[in-house]
Amino acid sequence: MWIRECASLFQQDRRGPTFLYEPPRRVSFSNATGATIPCSAVGTPDPRVTWTSADGAPVDDVRGLRYARPNGSLVFPPFRAEDYRQDVHATVYRCAAANAVGSIVSRDVAVRAGESS
């Protein structure tokens, strides 16, 4: 009986992730400014936030062009115009959050970087 009650209490404390901040549908920026796209979620246990491309492939860091912060933000630092990459700077991303209880995926985030004038 005691074990069942403890298990029941443990289950009640567990919650699937929900977004605290879901990224916007569109993010435009210049190569001179760069951009940071925030994404954060809560749940119990704490969810892990990751980024994927539109086809569901995990987003890896691209040195000097794109990286994910531990807080869930996807960062596009300022870059030289000649370093522009369509697969990084003009594509669609999704933020995902998952824990042992469940997972959620954000709406599509269309990213567009342009050259500063």
PDB file of C-alpha atoms in Angstrom:
ATOM      1  CA  MET A   1       0.000   0.000   0.000  1.00  0.00           C
ATOM      2  CA  TRP A   2       2.714   2.483   0.980  1.00  0.00           C
ATOM      3  CA  ILE A   3       4.585   1.858  -2.294  1.00  0.00           C
ATOM      4  CA  ARG A   4       1.432   2.460  -4.339  1.00  0.00           C
ATOM      5  CA  GLU A   5       0.782   5.759  -2.505  1.00  0.00           C
ATOM      6  CA  CYS A   6       4.373   6.928  -3.083  1.00  0.00           C
ATOM      7  CA  ALA A   7       4.170   5.981  -6.756  1.00  0.00           C
ATOM      8  CA  SER A   8       0.880   7.860  -7.054  1.00  0.00           C
ATOM      9  CA  LEU A   9       2.382  10.984  -5.481  1.00  0.00           C
ATOM     10  CA  PHE A  10       5.411  10.740  -7.751  1.00  0.00           C
ATOM     11  CA  GLN A  11       3.198  10.488 -10.844  1.00  0.00           C
ATOM     12  CA  GLN A  12       1.185  13.545  -9.765  1.00  0.00           C
ATOM     13  CA  ASP A  13       4.341  15.646  -9.647  1.00  0.00           C
ATOM     14  CA  ARG A  14       5.295  14.751 -13.206  1.00  0.00           C
ATOM     15  CA  ARG A  15       4.200  17.082 -16.006  1.00  0.00           C
ATOM     16  CA  GLY A  16       4.926  17.097 -19.689  1.00  0.00           C
ATOM     17  CA  PRO A  17       6.588  20.182 -21.149  1.00  0.00           C
ATOM     18  CA  THR A  18       4.749  23.397 -21.943  1.00  0.00           C
ATOM     19  CA  PHE A  19       6.293  26.424 -23.619  1.00  0.00           C
ATOM     20  CA  LEU A  20       7.137  29.411 -21.448  1.00  0.00           C
ATOM     21  CA  TYR A  21       8.213  31.151 -24.634  1.00  0.00           C
ATOM     22  CA  GLU A  22       7.466  29.793 -28.108  1.00  0.00           C
ATOM     23  CA  PRO A  23       9.535  31.351 -30.898  1.00  0.00           C
ATOM     24  CA  PRO A  24       7.870  33.699 -33.407  1.00  0.00           C
ATOM     25  CA  ARG A  25       6.807  32.556 -36.888  1.00  0.00           C
ATOM     26  CA  ARG A  26       9.370  34.756 -38.653  1.00  0.00           C
ATOM     27  CA  VAL A  27      12.787  36.094 -37.734  1.00  0.00           C
ATOM     28  CA  SER A  28      14.602  38.497 -40.084  1.00  0.00           C
ATOM     29  CA  PHE A  29      18.001  39.997 -39.427  1.00  0.00           C
ATOM     30  CA  SER A  30      21.041  41.413 -41.177  1.00  0.00           C
ATOM     31  CA  ASN A  31      24.445  39.839 -41.319  1.00  0.00           C
ATOM     32  CA  ALA A  32      25.758  42.834 -39.335  1.00  0.00           C
ATOM     33  CA  THR A  33      23.408  42.337 -36.383  1.00  0.00           C
ATOM     34  CA  GLY A  34      22.779  38.608 -36.136  1.00  0.00           C
ATOM     35  CA  ALA A  35      19.827  37.331 -34.092  1.00  0.00           C
ATOM     36  CA  THR A  36      18.866  35.243 -31.093  1.00  0.00           C
ATOM     37  CA  ILE A  37      15.676  33.177 -31.154  1.00  0.00           C
ATOM     38  CA  PRO A  38      14.520  32.338 -27.636  1.00  0.00           C
ATOM     39  CA  CYS A  39      12.678  29.141 -26.762  1.00  0.00           C
ATOM     40  CA  SER A  40      11.970  27.920 -23.249  1.00  0.00           C
ATOM     41  CA  ALA A  41       9.745  25.320 -21.641  1.00  0.00           C
ATOM     42  CA  VAL A  42       8.822  24.016 -18.207  1.00  0.00           C
ATOM     43  CA  GLY A  43       7.794  20.600 -16.969  1.00  0.00           C
ATOM     44  CA  THR A  44       8.625  17.999 -14.340  1.00  0.00           C
ATOM     45  CA  PRO A  45      11.204  16.694 -14.766  1.00  0.00           C
ATOM     46  CA  ASP A  46      12.818  19.710 -16.448  1.00  0.00           C
ATOM     47  CA  PRO A  47      12.498  19.374 -20.225  1.00  0.00           C
ATOM     48  CA  ARG A  48      15.452  19.406 -22.592  1.00  0.00           C
ATOM     49  CA  VAL A  49      15.094  22.030 -25.340  1.00  0.00           C
ATOM     50  CA  THR A  50      16.527  21.278 -28.785  1.00  0.00           C
ATOM     51  CA  TRP A  51      16.204  22.658 -32.304  1.00  0.00           C
ATOM     52  CA  THR A  52      15.391  20.807 -35.519  1.00  0.00           C
ATOM     53  CA  SER A  53      15.152  21.734 -39.160  1.00  0.00           C
ATOM     54  CA  ALA A  54      11.776  21.562 -40.926  1.00  0.00           C
ATOM     55  CA  ASP A  55      12.442  17.945 -41.918  1.00  0.00           C
ATOM     56  CA  GLY A  56      13.014  16.982 -38.274  1.00  0.00           C
ATOM     57  CA  ALA A  57      16.803  16.642 -38.488  1.00  0.00           C
ATOM     58  CA  PRO A  58      18.669  17.884 -35.388  1.00  0.00           C
ATOM     59  CA  VAL A  59      20.278  21.309 -35.760  1.00  0.00           C
ATOM     60  CA  ASP A  60      24.013  21.148 -35.143  1.00  0.00           C
ATOM     61  CA  ASP A  61      26.265  24.072 -34.335  1.00  0.00           C
ATOM     62  CA  VAL A  62      27.907  25.666 -37.376  1.00  0.00           C
ATOM     63  CA  ARG A  63      31.078  27.419 -36.269  1.00  0.00           C
ATOM     64  CA  GLY A  64      30.652  31.188 -36.392  1.00  0.00           C
ATOM     65  CA  LEU A  65      27.181  30.992 -37.975  1.00  0.00           C
ATOM     66  CA  ARG A  66      24.748  29.176 -35.672  1.00  0.00           C
ATOM     67  CA  TYR A  67      24.716  27.602 -32.216  1.00  0.00           C
ATOM     68  CA  ALA A  68      22.231  26.639 -29.510  1.00  0.00           C
ATOM     69  CA  ARG A  69      22.644  27.981 -25.983  1.00  0.00           C
ATOM     70  CA  PRO A  70      22.016  25.806 -22.924  1.00  0.00           C
ATOM     71  CA  ASN A  71      18.980  28.017 -22.135  1.00  0.00           C
ATOM     72  CA  GLY A  72      17.277  26.891 -25.374  1.00  0.00           C
ATOM     73  CA  SER A  73      17.989  29.965 -27.526  1.00  0.00           C
ATOM     74  CA  LEU A  74      19.195  29.522 -31.101  1.00  0.00           C
ATOM     75  CA  VAL A  75      21.874  32.107 -31.893  1.00  0.00           C
ATOM     76  CA  PHE A  76      22.955  33.504 -35.263  1.00  0.00           C
ATOM     77  CA  PRO A  77      25.996  35.713 -34.603  1.00  0.00           C
ATOM     78  CA  PRO A  78      26.895  38.559 -36.969  1.00  0.00           C
ATOM     79  CA  PHE A  79      28.708  37.194 -40.027  1.00  0.00           C
ATOM     80  CA  ARG A  80      30.492  38.365 -43.158  1.00  0.00           C
ATOM     81  CA  ALA A  81      28.313  38.537 -46.284  1.00  0.00           C
ATOM     82  CA  GLU A  82      30.563  35.999 -48.014  1.00  0.00           C
ATOM     83  CA  ASP A  83      29.851  33.501 -45.194  1.00  0.00           C
ATOM     84  CA  TYR A  84      26.106  33.466 -45.924  1.00  0.00           C
ATOM     85  CA  ARG A  85      24.673  29.959 -46.198  1.00  0.00           C
ATOM     86  CA  GLN A  86      21.135  29.362 -47.383  1.00  0.00           C
ATOM     87  CA  ASP A  87      20.854  26.157 -45.321  1.00  0.00           C
ATOM     88  CA  VAL A  88      21.602  28.214 -42.181  1.00  0.00           C
ATOM     89  CA  HIS A  89      20.328  31.733 -42.906  1.00  0.00           C
ATOM     90  CA  ALA A  90      17.213  31.155 -45.074  1.00  0.00           C
ATOM     91  CA  THR A  91      15.423  28.106 -43.768  1.00  0.00           C
ATOM     92  CA  VAL A  92      12.807  26.865 -41.317  1.00  0.00           C
ATOM     93  CA  TYR A  93      13.521  25.711 -37.774  1.00  0.00           C
ATOM     94  CA  ARG A  94      11.438  24.246 -34.951  1.00  0.00           C
ATOM     95  CA  CYS A  95      12.042  24.263 -31.224  1.00  0.00           C
ATOM     96  CA  ALA A  96      11.291  21.032 -29.355  1.00  0.00           C
ATOM     97  CA  ALA A  97      11.062  20.315 -25.640  1.00  0.00           C
ATOM     98  CA  ALA A  98      10.956  16.835 -24.143  1.00  0.00           C
ATOM     99  CA  ASN A  99      11.070  15.093 -20.799  1.00  0.00           C
ATOM    100  CA  ALA A 100      10.176  11.622 -19.519  1.00  0.00           C
ATOM    101  CA  VAL A 101       6.467  12.507 -19.581  1.00  0.00           C
ATOM    102  CA  GLY A 102       6.126  13.891 -23.104  1.00  0.00           C
ATOM    103  CA  SER A 103       7.299  16.222 -25.834  1.00  0.00           C
ATOM    104  CA  ILE A 104       6.125  19.314 -27.707  1.00  0.00           C
ATOM    105  CA  VAL A 105       7.236  21.015 -30.925  1.00  0.00           C
ATOM    106  CA  SER A 106       6.891  24.701 -31.757  1.00  0.00           C
ATOM    107  CA  ARG A 107       5.347  26.191 -34.845  1.00  0.00           C
ATOM    108  CA  ASP A 108       7.675  26.643 -37.827  1.00  0.00           C
ATOM    109  CA  VAL A 109      10.125  29.534 -37.488  1.00  0.00           C
ATOM    110  CA  ALA A 110      11.108  30.975 -40.884  1.00  0.00           C
ATOM    111  CA  VAL A 111      14.574  32.525 -40.633  1.00  0.00           C
ATOM    112  CA  ARG A 112      15.820  35.026 -43.191  1.00  0.00           C
ATOM    113  CA  ALA A 113      19.177  36.790 -43.016  1.00  0.00           C
ATOM    114  CA  GLY A 114      20.019  39.594 -45.385  1.00  0.00           C
ATOM    115  CA  GLU A 115      23.055  41.677 -46.165  1.00  0.00           C
ATOM    116  CA  SER A 116      23.321  44.981 -44.341  1.00  0.00           C
ATOM    117  CA  SER A 117      23.490  48.043 -46.539  1.00  0.00           C
TER     118      SER A 117
END
